[in-house]
mmCIF file of C-alpha atoms and ligand atoms in Angstrom:
data_model
loop_
_atom_site.group_PDB
_atom_site.id
_atom_site.type_symbol
_atom_site.label_atom_id
_atom_site.label_comp_id
_atom_site.label_asym_id
_atom_site.label_seq_id
_atom_site.Cartn_x
_atom_site.Cartn_y
_atom_site.Cartn_z
ATOM 1 C CA UNK A 1 -0.206 0.033 0.044
ATOM 2 C CA UNK A 2 0.976 3.357 -0.153
ATOM 3 C CA UNK A 3 1.932 5.495 2.991
ATOM 4 C CA UNK A 4 2.021 4.513 6.663
ATOM 5 C CA UNK A 5 -0.411 3.270 7.776
ATOM 6 C CA UNK A 6 -2.669 4.997 9.737
ATOM 7 C CA UNK A 7 -5.203 2.389 11.281
ATOM 8 C CA UNK A 8 -3.900 -1.299 10.279
ATOM 9 C CA UNK A 9 -6.850 -4.624 11.221
ATOM 10 C CA UNK A 10 -5.345 -8.145 10.721
ATOM 11 C CA UNK A 11 -6.915 -10.438 11.063
ATOM 12 C CA UNK A 12 -10.136 -8.604 13.224
ATOM 13 C CA UNK A 13 -12.051 -11.092 14.186
ATOM 14 C CA UNK A 14 -16.290 -9.736 16.614
ATOM 15 C CA UNK A 15 -18.462 -12.226 17.858
ATOM 16 C CA UNK A 16 -21.798 -11.522 19.743
ATOM 17 C CA UNK A 17 -21.964 -14.361 21.831
ATOM 18 C CA UNK A 18 -21.323 -17.190 19.643
ATOM 19 C CA UNK A 19 -22.105 -15.996 16.361
ATOM 20 C CA UNK A 20 -19.319 -14.711 15.068
ATOM 21 C CA UNK A 21 -20.476 -11.419 12.894
ATOM 22 C CA UNK A 22 -16.757 -9.794 11.383
ATOM 23 C CA UNK A 23 -13.814 -13.160 10.380
ATOM 24 C CA UNK A 24 -10.709 -12.235 9.944
ATOM 25 C CA UNK A 25 -10.988 -8.807 8.382
ATOM 26 C CA UNK A 26 -7.272 -7.208 7.325
ATOM 27 C CA UNK A 27 -7.827 -3.946 6.549
ATOM 28 C CA UNK A 28 -5.763 -0.747 5.565
ATOM 29 C CA UNK A 29 -6.325 2.630 5.861
ATOM 30 C CA UNK A 30 -3.159 4.909 5.430
ATOM 31 C CA UNK A 31 -2.460 8.692 6.077
ATOM 32 C CA UNK A 32 -4.311 11.251 4.053
ATOM 33 C CA UNK A 33 -7.058 7.695 2.799
ATOM 34 C CA UNK A 34 -10.627 8.018 2.074
ATOM 35 C CA UNK A 35 -11.451 4.107 2.261
ATOM 36 C CA UNK A 36 -14.870 2.865 2.164
ATOM 37 C CA UNK A 37 -16.259 -0.690 3.112
ATOM 38 C CA UNK A 38 -18.838 -1.827 1.489
ATOM 39 C CA UNK A 39 -21.038 -4.630 1.314
ATOM 40 C CA UNK A 40 -25.239 -5.901 1.944
ATOM 41 C CA UNK A 41 -27.201 -5.207 4.654
ATOM 42 C CA UNK A 42 -26.221 -7.450 7.671
ATOM 43 C CA UNK A 43 -22.606 -8.193 6.515
ATOM 44 C CA UNK A 44 -20.876 -6.651 9.869
ATOM 45 C CA UNK A 45 -19.608 -3.060 8.498
ATOM 46 C CA UNK A 46 -21.485 -1.252 11.377
ATOM 47 C CA UNK A 47 -19.748 -4.440 13.657
ATOM 48 C CA UNK A 48 -16.285 -3.690 12.148
ATOM 49 C CA UNK A 49 -16.611 -0.005 12.686
ATOM 50 C CA UNK A 50 -17.688 -0.104 16.449
ATOM 51 C CA UNK A 51 -15.354 -2.460 17.454
ATOM 52 C CA UNK A 52 -12.480 -0.943 15.510
ATOM 53 C CA UNK A 53 -13.237 1.617 17.466
ATOM 54 C CA UNK A 54 -13.093 0.189 20.282
ATOM 55 C CA UNK A 55 -17.003 -0.478 21.435
ATOM 56 C CA UNK A 56 -17.360 -4.325 21.118
ATOM 57 C CA UNK A 57 -14.602 -6.744 22.009
ATOM 58 C CA UNK A 58 -12.614 -7.782 19.361
ATOM 59 C CA UNK A 59 -9.714 -10.798 18.353
ATOM 60 C CA UNK A 60 -6.820 -9.964 15.993
ATOM 61 C CA UNK A 61 -4.696 -7.343 15.364
ATOM 62 C CA UNK A 62 -5.616 -3.449 15.656
ATOM 63 C CA UNK A 63 -2.647 -1.302 15.557
ATOM 64 C CA UNK A 64 -2.540 2.542 15.161
ATOM 65 C CA UNK A 65 0.025 4.589 13.205
ATOM 66 C CA UNK A 66 2.031 1.966 14.004
ATOM 67 C CA UNK A 67 1.117 0.848 18.086
ATOM 68 C CA UNK A 68 -0.043 -2.060 18.555
ATOM 69 C CA UNK A 69 -3.720 -1.104 20.760
ATOM 70 C CA UNK A 70 -4.480 -4.298 22.963
ATOM 71 C CA UNK A 71 -7.566 -4.619 23.638
ATOM 72 C CA UNK A 72 -9.014 -0.976 21.912
ATOM 73 C CA UNK A 73 -10.929 0.691 23.724
ATOM 74 C CA UNK A 74 -12.908 4.317 22.735
ATOM 75 C CA UNK A 75 -11.271 5.636 25.196
ATOM 76 C CA UNK A 76 -7.906 4.426 23.927
ATOM 77 C CA UNK A 77 -9.039 5.029 20.365
ATOM 78 C CA UNK A 78 -10.378 9.084 21.545
ATOM 79 C CA UNK A 79 -6.842 10.013 22.701
ATOM 80 C CA UNK A 80 -5.235 8.713 19.229
ATOM 81 C CA UNK A 81 -7.390 10.329 17.412
ATOM 82 C CA UNK A 82 -10.054 8.615 16.524
ATOM 83 C CA UNK A 83 -13.190 9.195 16.577
ATOM 84 C CA UNK A 84 -16.490 7.438 14.521
ATOM 85 C CA UNK A 85 -20.371 9.663 14.158
ATOM 86 C CA UNK A 86 -22.343 5.965 14.423
ATOM 87 C CA UNK A 87 -25.515 5.534 12.293
ATOM 88 C CA UNK A 88 -27.527 6.670 14.872
ATOM 89 C CA UNK A 89 -26.222 11.128 14.538
ATOM 90 C CA UNK A 90 -27.411 11.089 18.775
ATOM 91 C CA UNK A 91 -27.273 14.925 18.037
ATOM 92 C CA UNK A 92 -28.722 17.001 21.080
ATOM 93 C CA UNK A 93 -31.677 18.860 19.043
ATOM 94 C CA UNK A 94 -33.047 21.106 21.415
ATOM 95 C CA UNK A 95 -29.233 22.800 21.488
ATOM 96 C CA UNK A 96 -28.292 25.281 18.994
ATOM 97 C CA UNK A 97 -25.863 23.703 16.016
ATOM 98 C CA UNK A 98 -23.062 26.282 18.520
ATOM 99 C CA UNK A 99 -23.810 24.135 21.627
ATOM 100 C CA UNK A 100 -23.936 21.329 19.653
ATOM 101 C CA UNK A 101 -20.148 21.710 18.185
ATOM 102 C CA UNK A 102 -19.181 22.206 21.902
ATOM 103 C CA UNK A 103 -20.058 19.125 23.005
ATOM 104 C CA UNK A 104 -18.066 17.960 20.890
ATOM 105 C CA UNK A 105 -14.833 18.907 21.531
ATOM 106 C CA UNK A 106 -15.570 18.772 25.174
ATOM 107 C CA UNK A 107 -12.766 15.990 25.382
ATOM 108 C CA UNK A 108 -9.958 18.784 24.098
ATOM 109 C CA UNK A 109 -11.873 21.473 27.183
ATOM 110 C CA UNK A 110 -8.808 21.443 29.236
ATOM 111 C CA UNK A 111 -6.980 23.258 26.026
ATOM 112 C CA UNK A 112 -9.402 26.147 27.111
ATOM 113 C CA UNK A 113 -12.652 27.763 24.829
ATOM 114 C CA UNK A 114 -10.240 30.293 22.978
ATOM 115 C CA UNK A 115 -9.135 26.889 21.909
ATOM 116 C CA UNK A 116 -12.798 25.699 20.720
ATOM 117 C CA UNK A 117 -14.121 27.993 18.937
ATOM 118 C CA UNK A 118 -11.395 28.696 17.302
ATOM 119 C CA UNK A 119 -11.688 24.899 15.651
ATOM 120 C CA UNK A 120 -15.627 25.949 15.253
ATOM 121 C CA UNK A 121 -14.392 28.279 12.825
ATOM 122 C CA UNK A 122 -12.215 25.410 11.605
ATOM 123 C CA UNK A 123 -15.358 23.420 10.950
ATOM 124 C CA UNK A 124 -17.861 26.832 9.605
ATOM 125 C CA UNK A 125 -14.708 26.610 7.341
ATOM 126 C CA UNK A 126 -15.478 22.883 5.941
ATOM 127 C CA UNK A 127 -19.302 23.388 6.609
ATOM 128 C CA UNK A 128 -19.916 26.611 5.613
ATOM 129 C CA UNK A 129 -23.619 25.536 6.090
ATOM 130 C CA UNK A 130 -22.992 25.505 10.096
ATOM 131 C CA UNK A 131 -22.005 28.463 10.219
ATOM 132 C CA UNK A 132 -25.734 30.395 9.105
ATOM 133 C CA UNK A 133 -27.312 28.019 10.798
ATOM 134 C CA UNK A 134 -25.216 28.315 13.630
ATOM 135 C CA UNK A 135 -27.618 29.600 16.856
ATOM 136 C CA UNK A 136 -30.870 27.554 14.584
ATOM 137 C CA UNK A 137 -31.733 24.305 17.099
ATOM 138 C CA UNK A 138 -30.607 21.157 15.826
ATOM 139 C CA UNK A 139 -34.314 18.886 16.008
ATOM 140 C CA UNK A 140 -34.618 22.093 13.096
ATOM 141 C CA UNK A 141 -31.987 21.092 10.470
ATOM 142 C CA UNK A 142 -32.915 19.342 7.776
ATOM 143 C CA UNK A 143 -31.510 15.667 6.786
ATOM 144 C CA UNK A 144 -28.023 16.837 5.200
ATOM 145 C CA UNK A 145 -27.466 19.502 7.261
ATOM 146 C CA UNK A 146 -27.955 17.182 10.640
ATOM 147 C CA UNK A 147 -25.639 14.790 9.226
ATOM 148 C CA UNK A 148 -23.004 17.315 8.487
ATOM 149 C CA UNK A 149 -23.523 18.686 12.019
ATOM 150 C CA UNK A 150 -22.928 15.051 13.018
ATOM 151 C CA UNK A 151 -19.586 15.171 11.129
ATOM 152 C CA UNK A 152 -18.737 18.292 12.512
ATOM 153 C CA UNK A 153 -18.936 17.629 16.313
ATOM 154 C CA UNK A 154 -16.734 14.357 15.396
ATOM 155 C CA UNK A 155 -14.367 16.910 13.930
ATOM 156 C CA UNK A 156 -14.551 19.564 17.522
ATOM 157 C CA UNK A 157 -12.167 16.766 18.634
ATOM 158 C CA UNK A 158 -9.422 16.841 16.002
ATOM 159 C CA UNK A 159 -9.324 13.508 14.491
ATOM 160 C CA UNK A 160 -6.332 12.126 12.281
ATOM 161 C CA UNK A 161 -8.989 9.012 11.251
ATOM 162 C CA UNK A 162 -12.829 9.206 10.950
ATOM 163 C CA UNK A 163 -15.405 6.860 10.794
ATOM 164 C CA UNK A 164 -18.152 7.336 9.242
ATOM 165 C CA UNK A 165 -21.497 5.195 9.544
ATOM 166 C CA UNK A 166 -23.809 5.410 6.335
ATOM 167 C CA UNK A 167 -23.488 9.292 6.320
ATOM 168 C CA UNK A 168 -25.798 9.231 3.168
ATOM 169 C CA UNK A 169 -28.849 7.288 5.767
ATOM 170 C CA UNK A 170 -31.409 8.948 5.094
ATOM 171 C CA UNK A 171 -30.763 11.340 2.859
ATOM 172 C CA UNK A 172 -31.771 12.348 -0.795
ATOM 173 C CA UNK A 173 -28.732 11.269 -3.522
ATOM 174 C CA UNK A 174 -27.663 14.918 -4.209
ATOM 175 C CA UNK A 175 -27.321 15.440 -0.417
ATOM 176 C CA UNK A 176 -25.590 12.495 -0.715
ATOM 177 C CA UNK A 177 -23.175 13.334 -3.154
ATOM 178 C CA UNK A 178 -23.023 17.627 -1.324
ATOM 179 C CA UNK A 179 -21.763 15.216 1.777
ATOM 180 C CA UNK A 180 -20.371 12.638 0.661
ATOM 181 C CA UNK A 181 -17.780 15.297 -1.469
ATOM 182 C CA UNK A 182 -17.011 17.427 1.907
ATOM 183 C CA UNK A 183 -16.411 14.080 3.044
ATOM 184 C CA UNK A 184 -13.337 13.775 0.632
ATOM 185 C CA UNK A 185 -12.062 16.810 0.507
ATOM 186 C CA UNK A 186 -11.235 16.243 4.968
ATOM 187 C CA UNK A 187 -7.736 15.044 3.876
ATOM 188 C CA UNK A 188 -6.627 17.600 2.292
ATOM 189 C CA UNK A 189 -7.336 19.524 6.529
ATOM 190 C CA UNK A 190 -5.132 16.535 7.102
ATOM 191 C CA UNK A 191 -7.731 14.032 7.866
ATOM 192 C CA UNK A 192 -7.955 10.028 7.099
ATOM 193 C CA UNK A 193 -11.408 8.397 6.692
ATOM 194 C CA UNK A 194 -12.709 5.287 6.889
ATOM 195 C CA UNK A 195 -16.199 5.581 5.521
ATOM 196 C CA UNK A 196 -18.731 1.874 5.913
ATOM 197 C CA UNK A 197 -21.588 2.448 2.647
ATOM 198 C CA UNK A 198 -24.832 0.942 2.110
ATOM 199 C CA UNK A 199 -24.897 3.283 -0.668
ATOM 200 C CA UNK A 200 -21.767 1.506 -3.016
ATOM 201 C CA UNK A 201 -21.581 3.795 -5.902
ATOM 202 C CA UNK A 202 -21.737 7.035 -4.304
ATOM 203 C CA UNK A 203 -18.832 5.607 -1.882
ATOM 204 C CA UNK A 204 -16.574 4.350 -4.372
ATOM 205 C CA UNK A 205 -17.725 7.176 -6.698
ATOM 206 C CA UNK A 206 -15.878 9.673 -3.717
ATOM 207 C CA UNK A 207 -13.101 7.168 -2.026
ATOM 208 C CA UNK A 208 -9.231 5.367 -2.614
ATOM 209 C CA UNK A 209 -9.690 1.992 -1.800
ATOM 210 C CA UNK A 210 -12.597 -0.078 -0.844
ATOM 211 C CA UNK A 211 -12.871 -3.454 0.504
ATOM 212 C CA UNK A 212 -15.918 -5.603 -0.142
ATOM 213 C CA UNK A 213 -17.297 -6.948 3.502
ATOM 214 C CA UNK A 214 -19.730 -10.491 2.218
ATOM 215 C CA UNK A 215 -20.360 -12.127 5.780
ATOM 216 C CA UNK A 216 -18.580 -10.605 7.702
ATOM 217 C CA UNK A 217 -15.372 -11.439 5.341
ATOM 218 C CA UNK A 218 -13.457 -9.117 2.567
ATOM 219 C CA UNK A 219 -14.533 -10.558 -0.567
ATOM 220 C CA UNK A 220 -13.092 -8.118 -2.637
ATOM 221 C CA UNK A 221 -10.545 -5.854 -1.888
ATOM 222 C CA UNK A 222 -8.467 -2.838 -4.834
ATOM 223 C CA UNK A 223 -8.237 0.732 -5.556
ATOM 224 C CA UNK A 224 -12.695 2.328 -5.494
ATOM 225 C CA UNK A 225 -11.999 3.503 -9.226
ATOM 226 C CA UNK A 226 -10.829 0.262 -9.626
ATOM 227 C CA UNK A 227 -14.550 -1.391 -8.243
ATOM 228 C CA UNK A 228 -16.327 0.279 -9.818
ATOM 229 C CA UNK A 229 -16.009 -0.949 -13.431
ATOM 230 C CA UNK A 230 -15.727 -3.932 -11.466
ATOM 231 C CA UNK A 231 -18.379 -6.445 -13.633
ATOM 232 C CA UNK A 232 -18.382 -8.198 -10.183
ATOM 233 C CA UNK A 233 -19.590 -5.387 -8.221
ATOM 234 C CA UNK A 234 -21.739 -4.402 -10.780
ATOM 235 C CA UNK A 235 -23.751 -6.602 -10.896
ATOM 236 C CA UNK A 236 -24.374 -6.734 -7.936
ATOM 237 C CA UNK A 237 -23.991 -3.710 -5.889
ATOM 238 C CA UNK A 238 -24.471 -0.945 -9.095
ATOM 239 C CA UNK A 239 -27.556 -2.204 -10.795
ATOM 240 C CA UNK A 240 -28.233 0.165 -13.446
ATOM 241 C CA UNK A 241 -28.850 3.543 -11.586
HETATM 242 P P1 LIG B 1 -26.326 -3.043 8.221
HETATM 243 O O1 LIG B 1 -25.852 -2.948 7.313
HETATM 244 O O2 LIG B 1 -28.274 -4.009 7.884
HETATM 245 O O3 LIG B 1 -26.512 -2.042 9.581
HETATM 246 P P2 LIG B 1 -24.715 -4.556 8.352
HETATM 247 O O4 LIG B 1 -23.751 -4.682 7.271
HETATM 248 O O5 LIG B 1 -23.436 -3.050 9.303
HETATM 249 O O6 LIG B 1 -25.941 -3.621 7.760
HETATM 250 P P3 LIG B 1 -24.326 -4.778 11.254
HETATM 251 O O7 LIG B 1 -25.050 -4.461 11.771
HETATM 252 O O8 LIG B 1 -22.548 -5.402 11.186
HETATM 253 O O9 LIG B 1 -23.698 -4.560 9.407
HETATM 254 O O10 LIG B 1 -24.459 -6.669 11.056
HETATM 255 C C1 LIG B 1 -23.591 -7.978 11.410
HETATM 256 C C2 LIG B 1 -24.410 -9.389 11.682
HETATM 257 O O11 LIG B 1 -24.751 -9.273 13.232
HETATM 258 C C3 LIG B 1 -25.888 -9.542 11.507
HETATM 259 O O12 LIG B 1 -26.472 -10.764 11.389
HETATM 260 C C4 LIG B 1 -26.540 -8.702 13.084
HETATM 261 O O13 LIG B 1 -27.947 -9.683 12.453
HETATM 262 C C5 LIG B 1 -25.923 -8.952 13.575
HETATM 263 N N1 LIG B 1 -26.101 -8.264 15.172
HETATM 264 C C6 LIG B 1 -25.535 -6.931 14.610
HETATM 265 N N2 LIG B 1 -25.765 -6.406 16.271
HETATM 266 C C7 LIG B 1 -26.406 -7.505 16.579
HETATM 267 C C8 LIG B 1 -26.282 -7.172 18.356
HETATM 268 N N3 LIG B 1 -25.917 -6.245 19.318
HETATM 269 N N4 LIG B 1 -26.624 -8.557 18.878
HETATM 270 C C9 LIG B 1 -25.833 -9.786 18.095
HETATM 271 N N5 LIG B 1 -26.425 -10.085 16.639
HETATM 272 C C10 LIG B 1 -26.569 -8.684 16.026
#
């Protein structure tokens, strides 16, 4: 692969009780890379992401920038600059855009309010729409704006690796493009991305590389551009659209 591996999973497995949902996955996200995991419903994509964030127990090896993390925990991952935007976006609907962002930066409050304010301006530079709506209550935002806010909130902790669980969920196609376009642009802000998506076409269009997860295992992987033209991927995941 290219450059330093930021995240590397090796023989990574996750079980729910006796049922193994993720089987011996090998995956890497390089510095500055946008990597997507696609696959059908129930393939184990969310499970893989949540276990990589330390939310679920896993087996195998997880390394971050070359450091092996034994028993990954959310605390360990956050401390090393990893942030997750979960499938359920969990915004505070009765709070303003600005307050939702400030809550996202809480792990860095020690650095002071001035640091938070400057970080918020950086997030507003990435999502100008949020700046226009900074005083608006989160519950009154459109679906696309809520997703931008969820991503913006995760960015408040200045992650170097952002994990996204199906950001396209429930969004109109045009809005999906808009959100994923911004996700791809994060690399210019020094953020690498691991993107889980059921919307294979949209994900492959913005990613550098992709892994196809089927029944918990990697069925295929490669350059996103090549997978977009792979007959098997077209037939199974891209349809006619
Ligand atoms: P989707 O896009 O539908 O969320 P997915 O690819 O993200 O699909 P997962 O949600 O990771 O798939 O689910 C993988 C498998 O693990 C499925 O068979 C699912 O039923 C099972 N599973 C998920 N969460 C749990 C849980 N908390 N307890 C038991 N089994 C679970």
